[in-house]
Amino acid sequence: MLNDLQNIAKDIDSLLLNDPFPETVKPDYLRSAVRDYPVRGGKRLRPALVIWCCELLGGRREEALYPAAAAEVYHNWTLVHDDIIDQDVTRRGKPACHITLQEELNRFQLSPTDAARSGRDFAILAGDLQQGWATDLILRSAEHGVTAEKILLILRKLEQYANVELISGEALDVEFSLRNVESVPETEVREMIYLKTGALLRFCAETGAVIAGGTSDEIDHLGRFAAAAGMAFQLRDDYLGIFGDFSSFGKAIGGDLREKKATLLLSKSIAMASESEKNTLLSLLGKEEYSAEDLKIVREIMQKAGDAVRQEAQNLADESKQILMSFPDSPARARLLALVDYLIDRQI
Amino acid sequence: MLNDLQNIAKDIDSLLLNDPFPETVKPDYLRSAVRDYPVRGGKRLRPALVIWCCELLGGRREEALYPAAAAEVYHNWTLVHDDIIDQDVTRRGKPACHITLQEELNRFQLSPTDAARSGRDFAILAGDLQQGWATDLILRSAEHGVTAEKILLILRKLEQYANVELISGEALDVEFSLRNVESVPETEVREMIYLKTGALLRFCAETGAVIAGGTSDEIDHLGRFAAAAGMAFQLRDDYLGIFGDFSSFGKAIGGDLREKKATLLLSKSIAMASESEKNTLLSLLGKEEYSAEDLKIVREIMQKAGDAVRQEAQNLADESKQILMSFPDSPARARLLALVDYLIDRQI
């Protein structure tokens, strides 16, 4: 699975690096910004999902390649706008898009305030251009054997899942950080997670299925498989954010607490805690740093909720694998099954 | 022409007011923001251009209606992001999108700084959703008789003219305001005007032609007609911004000077002025208010350039009408000819 994932990453890297779409963008630093995130690499899980779901139903990989690249570009424009909104300064170990642009704009001798604002303004436009680029990549799959009717169906799904649902998920995530995070009930957190993480994966899986000419049942099954796997991944990620091992998790443990992020783990913990535990937990939200002692207290309070979330992640992973098992055995099925394990089991 | 323009406006208003696309957007205030600008009315010149160019080539109005509405939504999402970037607080006499959202977000008892930032963040997402909405409207023209192949062609044009070109025009406009405006040469201003104003109109005209099944020559001719008419309108607008009569122009005379806006009129004036006139003109840029005396001085310095710009606008209008005259006489042709006159002759 990992070997083929690397092959797909190589194909996507090369396609995006050479794609003509950004070439006529002006000015030049905006053109570079449009290509920047999409060619920064990454595991290319979304393209793999498009391609393997296509192959699972007997479709041809070359027909799936452009829509696969489109899913990656779509994901990346949402990151460009997210990074502005979350005021993140880095992305995959490099400066965030708006920071890179801010530095480029120093050529105009701006004040620091104006440079920051203009960097942000051009990053808004970079993301806007990338949304168009993603659509254009899907349109160009017509030159690689995908029929016009299939392309229309894929684009309808793009606007439903990747535009309305994904952006609604991002908006809810922002809203939760403006509300008292402890007031956000589990059901709303769960919906936000599906929208923010599951919806684009559903788009990927269904797109692969459409390209392969799948029946509407097959398309729907693969969509549910991907949404469940995505939810499982996100719940596991939230769990590891508190209970993980720093050296293998890679991110700082407790980061979600510091950012008062609405996770299912936090909602469940608050719902299950005694009044005094709840007050202790709330008093520990939003700290600059977490000592070993802080984390010990948090983990004790969150233990029961943590077990429940881990179990729910496992159930979702099982559910997603069960859906896959209803398809005949094939190399693509084996890869998709391994992908679910990879998403869930890593770093434990 | 004006009667039919009103009919089109009514059809577009009703389509956009009832369109289901925004209905599943969450949270509710973001959903309202997505529908807000598109239903604020306006003359609906872009939809009219789609519809009349379609009818000019014998196409059916009902096939053109959804793409016509899409052009309007596309225009509006660029306005939402422009208003953030230009820090405009009103749009068509009502609060700008980010200001409306800022007020909505007061429900979370935010500090004024946080409310302003969050209003802007949600407005970024509102524009992002509207870009998807525009695409979805074009896709749904399949349900009204437009073939899948035509829709693919229209969407390719959307990403070329309305995405890459229009957004590049917006980016150049922002850049010019960061550079010393007097250092921007005419050729660059001219390019920016085509990209920012002409490209979307070209999209509208070519879309109407595609729906009608026009030949590639016809499509190209109508695209050039619309781009020329758009340039003519913009040059005329810039001219009136200095030489117009306040009571009939509607906008404050001198606004472009106050904002140091890169107009062809300003570039030409600087290029044609003597050293001392140039210095006087530059000293008058960026003032808070312009007295009658200021305007008199400005108009004297700009007189020759103004005549040249007015003449260029007239030439472009003539060129656009000449292209139309190469098509057989029809009610649609008469309306398009009247539209050019309307764009150019108003408020003189």
XYZ file of C-alpha atoms in Angstrom:
696
model
C 0.000 0.000 0.000
C 2.687 2.501 1.015
C 4.634 1.784 -2.178
C 1.660 2.540 -4.366
C 0.860 5.601 -2.253
C 4.354 6.892 -3.054
C 3.802 6.235 -6.752
C 0.563 8.179 -6.674
C 2.263 11.031 -4.795
C 4.928 11.153 -7.504
C 2.338 11.285 -10.295
C 0.325 14.001 -8.547
C 3.449 16.059 -7.751
C 4.524 15.985 -11.358
C 1.052 16.752 -12.715
C 0.608 19.775 -10.424
C 4.137 21.062 -10.951
C 3.620 21.108 -14.724
C -0.040 22.002 -14.956
C -0.585 25.097 -17.140
C -3.537 26.545 -15.205
C -1.601 28.953 -12.931
C 0.730 30.118 -15.726
C -1.293 33.148 -16.821
C -1.989 34.402 -13.289
C -0.679 37.900 -12.609
C 1.334 39.263 -10.830
C 4.147 36.695 -10.658
C 4.203 36.329 -6.842
C 0.479 35.523 -6.864
C 1.131 32.903 -9.566
C 3.791 31.295 -7.332
C 1.425 31.383 -4.364
C -1.241 29.513 -6.357
C 1.154 26.653 -7.079
C 2.869 26.750 -3.673
C 0.759 24.606 -1.278
C -0.328 22.044 -3.889
C 3.310 21.194 -4.718
C 4.533 21.108 -1.101
C 3.967 17.373 -1.115
C 2.250 15.451 1.639
C 0.934 11.908 1.565
C -1.678 12.535 -1.154
C -4.255 10.387 0.683
C -7.146 12.095 -1.098
C -5.821 11.373 -4.597
C -5.155 7.776 -3.532
C -8.753 7.459 -2.396
C -10.029 8.670 -5.793
C -7.735 6.321 -7.688
C -8.206 3.194 -5.585
C -12.002 3.561 -5.447
C -11.937 3.888 -9.236
C -9.766 0.767 -9.558
C -11.899 -1.124 -7.019
C -14.793 -0.927 -9.476
C -12.627 -1.817 -12.458
C -11.982 1.748 -13.657
C -8.759 2.958 -15.290
C -6.198 4.850 -13.241
C -5.392 7.364 -15.999
C -9.009 8.511 -16.087
C -8.909 9.163 -12.340
C -5.637 11.097 -12.273
C -6.918 14.619 -13.025
C -9.884 14.423 -10.626
C -7.441 13.006 -8.038
C -5.177 16.018 -8.496
C -8.251 18.264 -8.298
C -9.165 16.836 -4.877
C -5.681 17.722 -3.666
C -5.855 21.280 -5.036
C -9.321 21.711 -3.545
C -8.032 20.561 -0.151
C -5.154 23.021 -0.468
C -7.224 26.112 -1.212
C -9.241 25.456 1.911
C -5.929 25.275 3.816
C -4.833 28.653 2.385
C -8.024 30.319 3.638
C -7.984 28.328 6.910
C -4.465 29.516 7.625
C -5.588 33.131 7.228
C -8.603 32.538 9.476
C -6.696 30.552 12.129
C -3.757 32.984 11.909
C -1.389 30.067 11.433
C 2.096 31.090 10.367
C 3.407 27.762 9.078
C 2.130 24.920 6.886
C 4.087 21.692 6.365
C 7.193 23.219 7.924
C 7.250 26.280 5.653
C 5.696 29.744 5.995
C 1.926 29.878 5.514
C 0.748 31.317 2.178
C -0.174 34.721 3.611
C 3.216 34.949 5.333
C 5.108 34.102 2.121
C 3.111 36.762 0.280
C 3.679 39.284 3.055
C 7.431 38.791 2.601
C 7.131 39.102 -1.196
C 5.255 42.375 -0.804
C 8.103 43.952 1.126
C 9.365 44.946 -2.326
C 6.863 47.809 -2.096
C 8.339 49.143 1.168
C 5.154 48.773 3.150
C 4.701 49.353 6.864
C 4.528 46.077 8.851
C 0.755 46.518 9.294
C 0.184 47.141 5.585
C 2.452 44.241 4.634
C 0.512 41.855 6.895
C -2.802 43.070 5.539
C -1.699 42.890 1.914
C -0.207 39.421 2.417
C -3.563 38.304 3.708
C -5.424 40.026 0.853
C -3.343 38.320 -1.841
C -3.668 34.976 -0.023
C -7.465 35.340 -0.216
C -7.072 35.723 -3.992
C -4.606 32.789 -4.174
C -7.190 30.500 -2.560
C -9.897 31.860 -4.867
C -7.751 31.004 -7.885
C -7.050 27.518 -6.547
C -10.765 26.820 -6.209
C -11.019 27.538 -9.937
C -7.933 25.431 -10.654
C -9.521 22.405 -8.966
C -12.621 22.743 -11.135
C -10.508 23.154 -14.250
C -8.556 19.949 -13.494
C -11.819 18.022 -13.278
C -12.986 19.551 -16.566
C -9.756 18.494 -18.254
C -10.316 14.850 -17.371
C -12.503 14.975 -20.510
C -9.204 14.830 -22.432
C -8.341 11.581 -20.628
C -11.423 9.542 -21.350
C -13.992 10.691 -18.772
C -17.366 11.380 -20.398
C -19.019 14.800 -20.152
C -21.947 13.295 -18.202
C -19.614 11.818 -15.573
C -17.781 15.132 -15.258
C -21.055 16.971 -14.613
C -21.939 14.459 -11.897
C -18.491 14.794 -10.296
C -18.753 18.583 -10.302
C -22.225 18.468 -8.711
C -20.702 16.329 -5.951
C -17.789 18.775 -5.655
C -20.154 21.685 -4.989
C -22.249 19.628 -2.562
C -19.560 17.900 -0.495
C -16.409 19.953 -0.980
C -17.968 23.380 -1.259
C -21.141 23.546 0.878
C -20.381 20.806 3.387
C -16.653 21.296 3.869
C -16.911 25.096 4.142
C -19.865 24.777 6.530
C -17.659 22.509 8.656
C -14.900 25.106 8.673
C -17.431 27.805 9.610
C -18.823 25.739 12.487
C -15.284 25.089 13.723
C -14.650 28.853 13.770
C -17.984 29.476 15.472
C -17.281 26.921 18.208
C -14.077 28.757 19.068
C -16.125 31.954 19.504
C -18.704 30.258 21.729
C -17.709 28.817 25.088
C -16.329 25.534 23.851
C -17.865 23.719 26.840
C -21.320 24.757 25.648
C -21.005 22.915 22.308
C -22.902 19.614 22.540
C -21.552 16.322 21.159
C -24.047 16.214 18.311
C -22.832 19.537 16.949
C -19.175 18.541 17.289
C -19.873 15.276 15.512
C -21.607 17.106 12.656
C -18.707 19.565 12.365
C -16.192 16.696 12.175
C -18.134 14.973 9.424
C -18.424 18.206 7.447
C -14.838 19.330 7.920
C -13.105 15.967 7.456
C -15.540 13.400 6.107
C -17.233 15.340 3.331
C -14.160 15.824 1.112
C -13.158 12.162 1.568
C -16.682 11.167 0.567
C -16.261 13.314 -2.548
C -12.986 11.523 -3.350
C -14.426 8.035 -3.006
C -17.619 8.799 -4.922
C -15.626 10.487 -7.682
C -13.484 7.400 -8.168
C -16.651 5.303 -8.267
C -18.333 7.590 -10.815
C -15.300 7.462 -13.114
C -15.364 3.670 -12.999
C -19.021 3.726 -14.012
C -20.250 2.388 -10.644
C -23.950 1.899 -9.896
C -25.577 4.438 -7.593
C -25.472 1.823 -4.824
C -21.746 1.306 -5.306
C -21.142 5.061 -5.374
C -23.140 5.490 -2.187
C -21.394 2.583 -0.401
C -17.951 3.918 -1.197
C -19.006 7.394 -0.073
C -20.107 6.005 3.284
C -16.896 3.985 3.581
C -14.790 7.135 3.126
C -16.884 9.291 5.448
C -16.643 6.652 8.204
C -12.891 6.249 7.707
C -12.476 10.030 7.849
C -14.469 10.313 11.067
C -12.467 7.422 12.554
C -9.230 9.172 11.655
C -10.342 12.481 13.180
C -11.537 10.900 16.439
C -8.286 8.957 16.714
C -6.339 12.145 16.060
C -8.243 13.962 18.828
C -7.612 11.028 21.190
C -3.898 11.039 20.451
C -3.825 14.790 20.988
C -4.331 14.075 24.697
C -3.332 10.443 25.246
C -0.648 10.066 22.581
C 3.071 9.804 23.014
C 4.732 13.071 22.033
C 7.744 11.467 20.351
C 5.607 9.407 17.974
C 2.565 11.701 17.601
C 4.672 14.508 16.209
C 2.367 17.292 17.372
C 2.512 18.793 20.865
C 0.242 16.898 23.238
C -2.370 19.278 24.638
C -2.407 21.583 21.599
C -6.190 21.154 21.259
C -6.610 22.252 24.896
C -4.421 25.289 24.378
C -6.484 26.327 21.341
C -9.755 25.444 23.115
C -10.577 23.325 20.108
C -14.029 21.739 20.044
C -13.270 18.008 19.927
C -15.633 15.147 20.613
C -13.242 14.119 23.380
C -13.621 17.462 25.153
C -17.432 17.557 24.773
C -17.766 14.003 26.048
C -15.369 14.642 28.924
C -17.319 17.676 30.064
C -20.603 15.781 29.767
C -19.227 12.846 31.816
C -17.262 14.834 34.431
C -18.369 15.715 37.949
C -18.879 19.404 38.681
C -15.452 19.737 40.290
C -13.693 17.770 37.517
C -15.420 19.966 34.959
C -14.204 23.129 36.681
C -10.668 21.768 36.860
C -10.781 20.876 33.157
C -12.156 24.266 32.127
C -9.500 26.018 34.212
C -6.865 24.130 32.234
C -8.152 25.234 28.823
C -6.231 27.899 26.933
C -2.956 27.668 28.880
C 0.240 28.678 27.125
C 2.023 25.457 28.069
C 1.099 22.165 29.695
C 3.313 20.607 32.371
C 3.503 16.847 32.888
C 1.392 17.421 36.004
C -1.297 19.321 34.015
C -1.481 16.507 31.481
C -1.726 13.894 34.211
C -4.729 15.700 35.722
C -6.350 16.173 32.299
C -5.841 12.530 31.377
C -7.386 11.333 34.621
C -10.481 13.453 34.082
C -10.718 12.510 30.409
C -9.990 8.806 30.855
C -13.544 7.485 30.551
C -14.444 9.798 27.669
C -11.121 8.905 26.041
C -11.933 5.216 26.138
C -15.341 5.928 24.619
C -13.851 8.043 21.816
C -11.171 5.445 21.064
C -13.876 2.794 20.922
C -16.003 4.934 18.634
C -13.027 5.451 16.311
C -12.492 1.693 16.245
C -16.170 1.064 15.494
C -16.107 3.560 12.639
C -12.963 1.964 11.236
C -14.592 -1.474 11.457
C -17.719 -0.137 9.784
C -15.680 1.359 6.944
C -13.776 -1.906 6.467
C -16.986 -3.896 6.501
C -18.306 -1.792 3.631
C -15.113 -2.528 1.692
C -15.448 -6.254 2.400
C -18.780 -6.251 0.547
C -16.759 -5.685 -2.669
C -14.888 -8.572 -4.326
C -11.259 -9.087 -3.361
C -8.766 -7.107 -5.473
C -5.452 -5.266 -5.107
C -7.394 -1.977 -4.828
C -9.540 -3.378 -2.014
C -6.445 -4.555 -0.174
C -4.931 -1.087 -0.487
C -8.077 0.638 0.771
C -8.268 -1.761 3.739
C -4.614 -1.100 4.516
C -5.294 2.643 4.213
C -7.935 2.457 6.953
C -5.520 0.581 9.240
C -2.826 3.098 8.416
C -5.110 6.010 9.331
C -6.175 4.425 12.610
C -3.197 2.492 13.879
C -0.371 4.905 13.278
C 1.429 6.294 16.294
C -0.128 4.006 18.890
C -34.167 47.637 -24.068
C -34.767 48.977 -20.540
C -38.112 47.172 -20.358
C -36.564 43.845 -21.225
C -33.664 44.554 -18.853
C -36.215 44.927 -16.066
C -37.868 41.658 -17.054
C -34.524 39.887 -16.926
C -33.769 41.454 -13.537
C -37.088 40.150 -12.241
C -36.387 36.616 -13.498
C -32.878 36.605 -12.034
C -34.044 38.012 -8.685
C -36.677 35.335 -8.370
C -34.326 32.521 -9.449
C -31.649 33.534 -6.932
C -34.106 34.173 -4.112
C -35.527 30.659 -4.468
C -32.449 28.708 -5.472
C -31.827 25.774 -3.119
C -28.008 25.876 -3.213
C -27.422 28.008 -0.089
C -30.099 26.211 1.955
C -27.837 23.615 3.585
C -25.069 26.086 4.470
C -24.330 26.291 8.191
C -24.467 28.290 10.407
C -27.606 30.268 9.548
C -25.957 33.714 9.402
C -23.399 32.396 6.894
C -26.277 31.010 4.818
C -27.912 34.466 4.790
C -24.598 36.062 3.839
C -24.274 33.745 0.835
C -27.653 34.851 -0.527
C -27.271 38.489 0.529
C -25.354 40.302 -2.270
C -26.825 38.260 -5.132
C -30.388 39.252 -4.142
C -29.603 42.921 -3.488
C -30.707 43.685 -7.012
C -28.858 45.908 -9.429
C -29.308 46.241 -13.164
C -28.333 42.645 -13.989
C -26.332 43.758 -17.031
C -24.242 40.576 -17.016
C -27.272 38.246 -17.158
C -28.733 40.406 -19.922
C -25.530 40.025 -21.900
C -25.695 36.213 -21.609
C -29.353 36.117 -22.613
C -29.230 38.603 -25.488
C -26.087 37.075 -27.003
C -27.839 33.701 -26.845
C -30.942 35.138 -28.527
C -28.824 36.992 -31.109
C -27.706 33.605 -32.447
C -31.202 32.117 -32.291
C -30.831 30.379 -28.912
C -33.613 29.937 -26.362
C -33.839 32.276 -23.379
C -34.776 29.518 -20.897
C -31.534 27.663 -21.653
C -29.529 30.812 -20.894
C -31.240 31.690 -17.604
C -29.178 29.565 -15.182
C -25.818 30.508 -16.701
C -27.027 34.151 -16.662
C -27.765 33.863 -12.941
C -24.367 32.184 -12.460
C -22.592 35.189 -14.015
C -24.332 37.432 -11.499
C -23.416 35.201 -8.532
C -19.835 34.986 -9.789
C -19.649 38.786 -10.020
C -21.031 39.018 -6.490
C -18.536 36.690 -4.835
C -15.724 38.787 -6.252
C -17.432 41.839 -4.726
C -17.598 40.137 -1.314
C -13.849 39.481 -1.349
C -13.100 42.897 -2.939
C -14.993 44.650 -0.152
C -12.833 42.873 2.434
C -9.659 43.762 0.543
C -10.649 47.374 -0.147
C -12.044 47.734 3.399
C -15.292 49.064 1.968
C -18.090 49.270 4.506
C -21.087 49.579 2.187
C -22.320 47.908 -1.001
C -25.416 49.094 -2.882
C -26.441 51.298 0.024
C -26.332 48.543 2.633
C -23.545 47.302 4.924
C -20.809 45.305 3.177
C -20.930 41.527 3.730
C -18.134 41.489 6.310
C -19.826 44.320 8.227
C -23.191 42.511 8.276
C -21.465 39.376 9.548
C -19.521 41.362 12.135
C -22.847 42.625 13.501
C -24.345 39.113 13.476
C -21.365 37.812 15.446
C -21.988 40.234 18.279
C -24.236 37.481 19.619
C -21.019 35.891 20.924
C -20.052 39.004 22.919
C -16.763 39.529 21.136
C -14.375 42.426 21.573
C -14.613 44.959 18.713
C -11.294 43.680 17.292
C -12.400 40.045 17.404
C -15.804 40.908 15.932
C -14.166 42.736 13.008
C -11.756 39.877 12.390
C -14.457 37.215 12.621
C -16.780 39.181 10.348
C -14.005 39.258 7.789
C -13.246 35.533 8.270
C -16.856 34.489 7.679
C -17.088 36.833 4.682
C -14.098 35.019 3.148
C -16.083 31.781 3.524
C -19.270 33.405 2.157
C -17.421 34.372 -1.035
C -15.893 30.889 -1.261
C -19.369 29.365 -1.080
C -20.687 31.750 -3.728
C -17.934 30.699 -6.134
C -19.262 27.152 -5.762
C -22.837 28.359 -6.133
C -22.034 29.988 -9.497
C -20.553 26.738 -10.787
C -23.539 24.774 -9.519
C -25.978 27.085 -11.348
C -24.138 26.458 -14.616
C -24.211 22.698 -13.972
C -27.957 22.815 -13.401
C -28.576 24.328 -16.814
C -28.362 20.659 -17.878
C -31.896 20.365 -16.486
C -33.006 23.158 -18.823
C -31.814 21.796 -22.134
C -28.116 22.717 -22.277
C -26.003 19.735 -23.374
C -23.213 18.364 -21.193
C -20.612 19.285 -23.834
C -21.743 22.912 -23.892
C -21.658 23.066 -20.104
C -18.066 21.792 -20.055
C -17.089 24.476 -22.573
C -18.843 27.202 -20.538
C -17.100 26.076 -17.361
C -13.692 26.079 -19.086
C -14.394 29.673 -20.102
C -15.505 30.471 -16.538
C -12.172 29.308 -15.112
C -10.202 31.124 -17.817
C -11.989 34.505 -17.951
C -13.821 34.810 -14.640
C -11.349 33.010 -12.415
C -7.799 33.533 -13.739
C -8.288 36.781 -15.660
C -10.744 38.590 -13.397
C -8.861 37.697 -10.196
C -5.545 38.679 -11.818
C -7.146 42.035 -12.639
C -8.209 42.480 -9.030
C -4.694 41.542 -7.874
C -3.079 44.055 -10.233
C -5.469 46.746 -9.031
C -4.406 46.029 -5.430
C -0.750 46.013 -6.440
C -1.024 49.371 -8.224
C -2.333 50.933 -5.014
C 0.778 49.631 -3.213
C 3.149 50.986 -5.865
C 3.401 54.704 -6.506
C 0.394 55.088 -8.742
C 2.278 57.553 -10.973
C 4.813 54.820 -11.785
C 2.213 52.523 -13.362
C 2.454 52.833 -17.155
C -0.592 53.051 -19.425
C -0.095 49.562 -20.850
C -0.345 47.989 -17.409
C -3.415 50.029 -16.492
C -5.056 49.062 -19.765
C -4.354 45.385 -19.107
C -5.742 45.643 -15.578
C -8.944 47.272 -16.861
C -9.490 44.527 -19.430
C -8.886 41.817 -16.813
C -10.983 43.392 -14.078
C -13.919 44.593 -16.185
C -13.730 43.106 -19.666
C -12.981 39.462 -18.895
C -16.232 38.658 -17.080
C -18.275 40.434 -19.771
C -16.442 38.404 -22.402
C -17.405 35.280 -20.443
C -21.057 36.371 -20.443
C -21.202 37.025 -24.182
C -19.344 33.839 -25.150
C -21.539 31.793 -22.804
C -24.693 33.072 -24.488
C -23.145 32.260 -27.862
C -22.152 28.727 -26.782
C -25.663 27.985 -25.503
C -27.110 29.091 -28.849
C -24.734 26.699 -30.613
C -22.704 29.487 -32.235
C -19.666 28.765 -34.423
C -16.266 29.431 -32.880
C -16.064 32.593 -35.028
C -19.392 33.824 -33.693
C -18.374 33.013 -30.126
C -15.100 34.874 -30.587
C -16.761 37.908 -32.218
C -19.280 38.272 -29.406
C -16.501 37.891 -26.828
C -14.588 40.748 -28.462
C -17.752 42.852 -28.646
C -18.325 42.467 -24.898
C -14.692 43.065 -23.925
C -14.622 46.277 -26.006
C -17.930 47.475 -24.559
C -16.636 46.770 -21.043
C -13.415 48.699 -21.646
C -15.431 51.578 -23.129
C -17.660 51.653 -20.063
C -14.711 51.637 -17.665
C -12.858 54.423 -19.499
C -16.027 56.500 -19.606
C -16.554 55.876 -15.892
C -13.014 57.024 -15.125
C -13.547 60.126 -17.289
C -16.791 60.985 -15.503
C -15.044 60.497 -12.167
C -13.148 63.729 -12.912
C -15.147 65.559 -15.562
C -18.669 64.403 -14.693
C -21.460 66.363 -13.113
C -21.911 65.316 -9.493
C -25.697 65.500 -9.499
C -26.052 63.096 -12.425
C -22.934 60.915 -11.911
C -24.089 59.838 -8.477
C -20.610 59.206 -7.110
C -18.419 61.920 -5.609
C -16.267 63.571 -8.268
C -12.595 63.119 -7.406
C -13.092 59.821 -5.532
C -10.514 58.117 -7.754
C -7.982 60.826 -6.876
C -8.683 60.472 -3.170
C -8.123 56.697 -3.369
C -5.089 57.141 -5.667
C -6.775 54.732 -8.034
C -4.774 53.690 -11.094
C -6.933 54.871 -13.990
C -5.930 55.267 -17.609
C -6.869 58.929 -17.245
C -4.355 59.449 -14.445
C -1.571 57.539 -16.222
C -2.135 59.454 -19.441
C -2.336 62.777 -17.605
C 0.971 62.171 -15.862
C 2.585 61.081 -19.112
C 1.304 64.206 -20.925
C 1.873 66.770 -18.135
C 4.792 69.170 -17.789
C 7.054 68.636 -14.793
C 5.305 71.345 -12.776
C 1.790 70.158 -13.739
C 2.805 66.650 -12.754
C 3.974 67.817 -9.346
C 0.746 69.766 -8.804
C -1.298 66.720 -9.783
C 0.644 64.363 -7.518
C 0.310 66.802 -4.616
C -3.458 66.647 -5.079
C -3.667 62.831 -4.861
C -4.986 61.262 -1.671
C -6.678 64.365 -0.234
C -9.599 63.867 2.127
C -11.842 66.270 0.216
C -11.664 68.189 -3.045
C -12.714 71.832 -3.216
C -14.144 73.357 -6.393
C -10.761 75.075 -6.798
C -8.869 71.741 -6.512
C -11.103 70.190 -9.162
C -10.656 73.171 -11.455
C -6.862 72.774 -11.281
C -7.069 69.008 -11.766
C -9.395 69.366 -14.751
C -7.123 71.886 -16.408
C -4.108 69.599 -16.064
C -6.097 66.537 -17.143
C -7.941 68.203 -20.007
C -5.874 66.824 -22.895
C -5.638 63.337 -21.424
C -9.359 63.491 -20.662
C -10.176 64.254 -24.284
C -8.004 61.334 -25.370
C -9.645 58.935 -22.911
C -13.130 60.071 -23.903
C -12.198 59.562 -27.532
C -10.786 56.098 -26.795
C -14.008 55.161 -24.976
C -15.979 56.328 -27.992
C -13.751 54.335 -30.371
C -14.167 51.201 -28.278
C -17.924 51.676 -28.185
C -17.952 52.129 -31.977
C -15.806 49.029 -32.391
C -18.144 46.981 -30.205
C -21.177 48.205 -32.150
C -19.479 47.467 -35.463
C -18.996 43.860 -34.384
C -22.696 43.662 -33.540
C -23.613 45.142 -36.922
C -21.950 42.168 -38.615
C -24.822 40.032 -37.275
C -28.267 40.103 -38.954
C -30.809 42.558 -37.578
C -32.958 41.192 -34.734
C -34.595 42.390 -31.500
C -31.613 40.954 -29.578
C -29.164 42.913 -31.731
C -31.152 46.102 -31.181
C -31.039 45.524 -27.424
C -27.309 44.877 -27.413
C -26.706 48.035 -29.468
C -28.884 50.010 -27.073
C -26.976 48.488 -24.161
C -23.685 49.858 -25.495
C -25.208 53.330 -25.863
C -26.675 53.034 -22.390
C -23.280 52.126 -20.924
C -21.518 54.974 -22.690
C -24.004 57.792 -22.881
C -25.468 57.816 -19.414
C -24.846 60.848 -17.247
C -23.329 63.044 -19.917
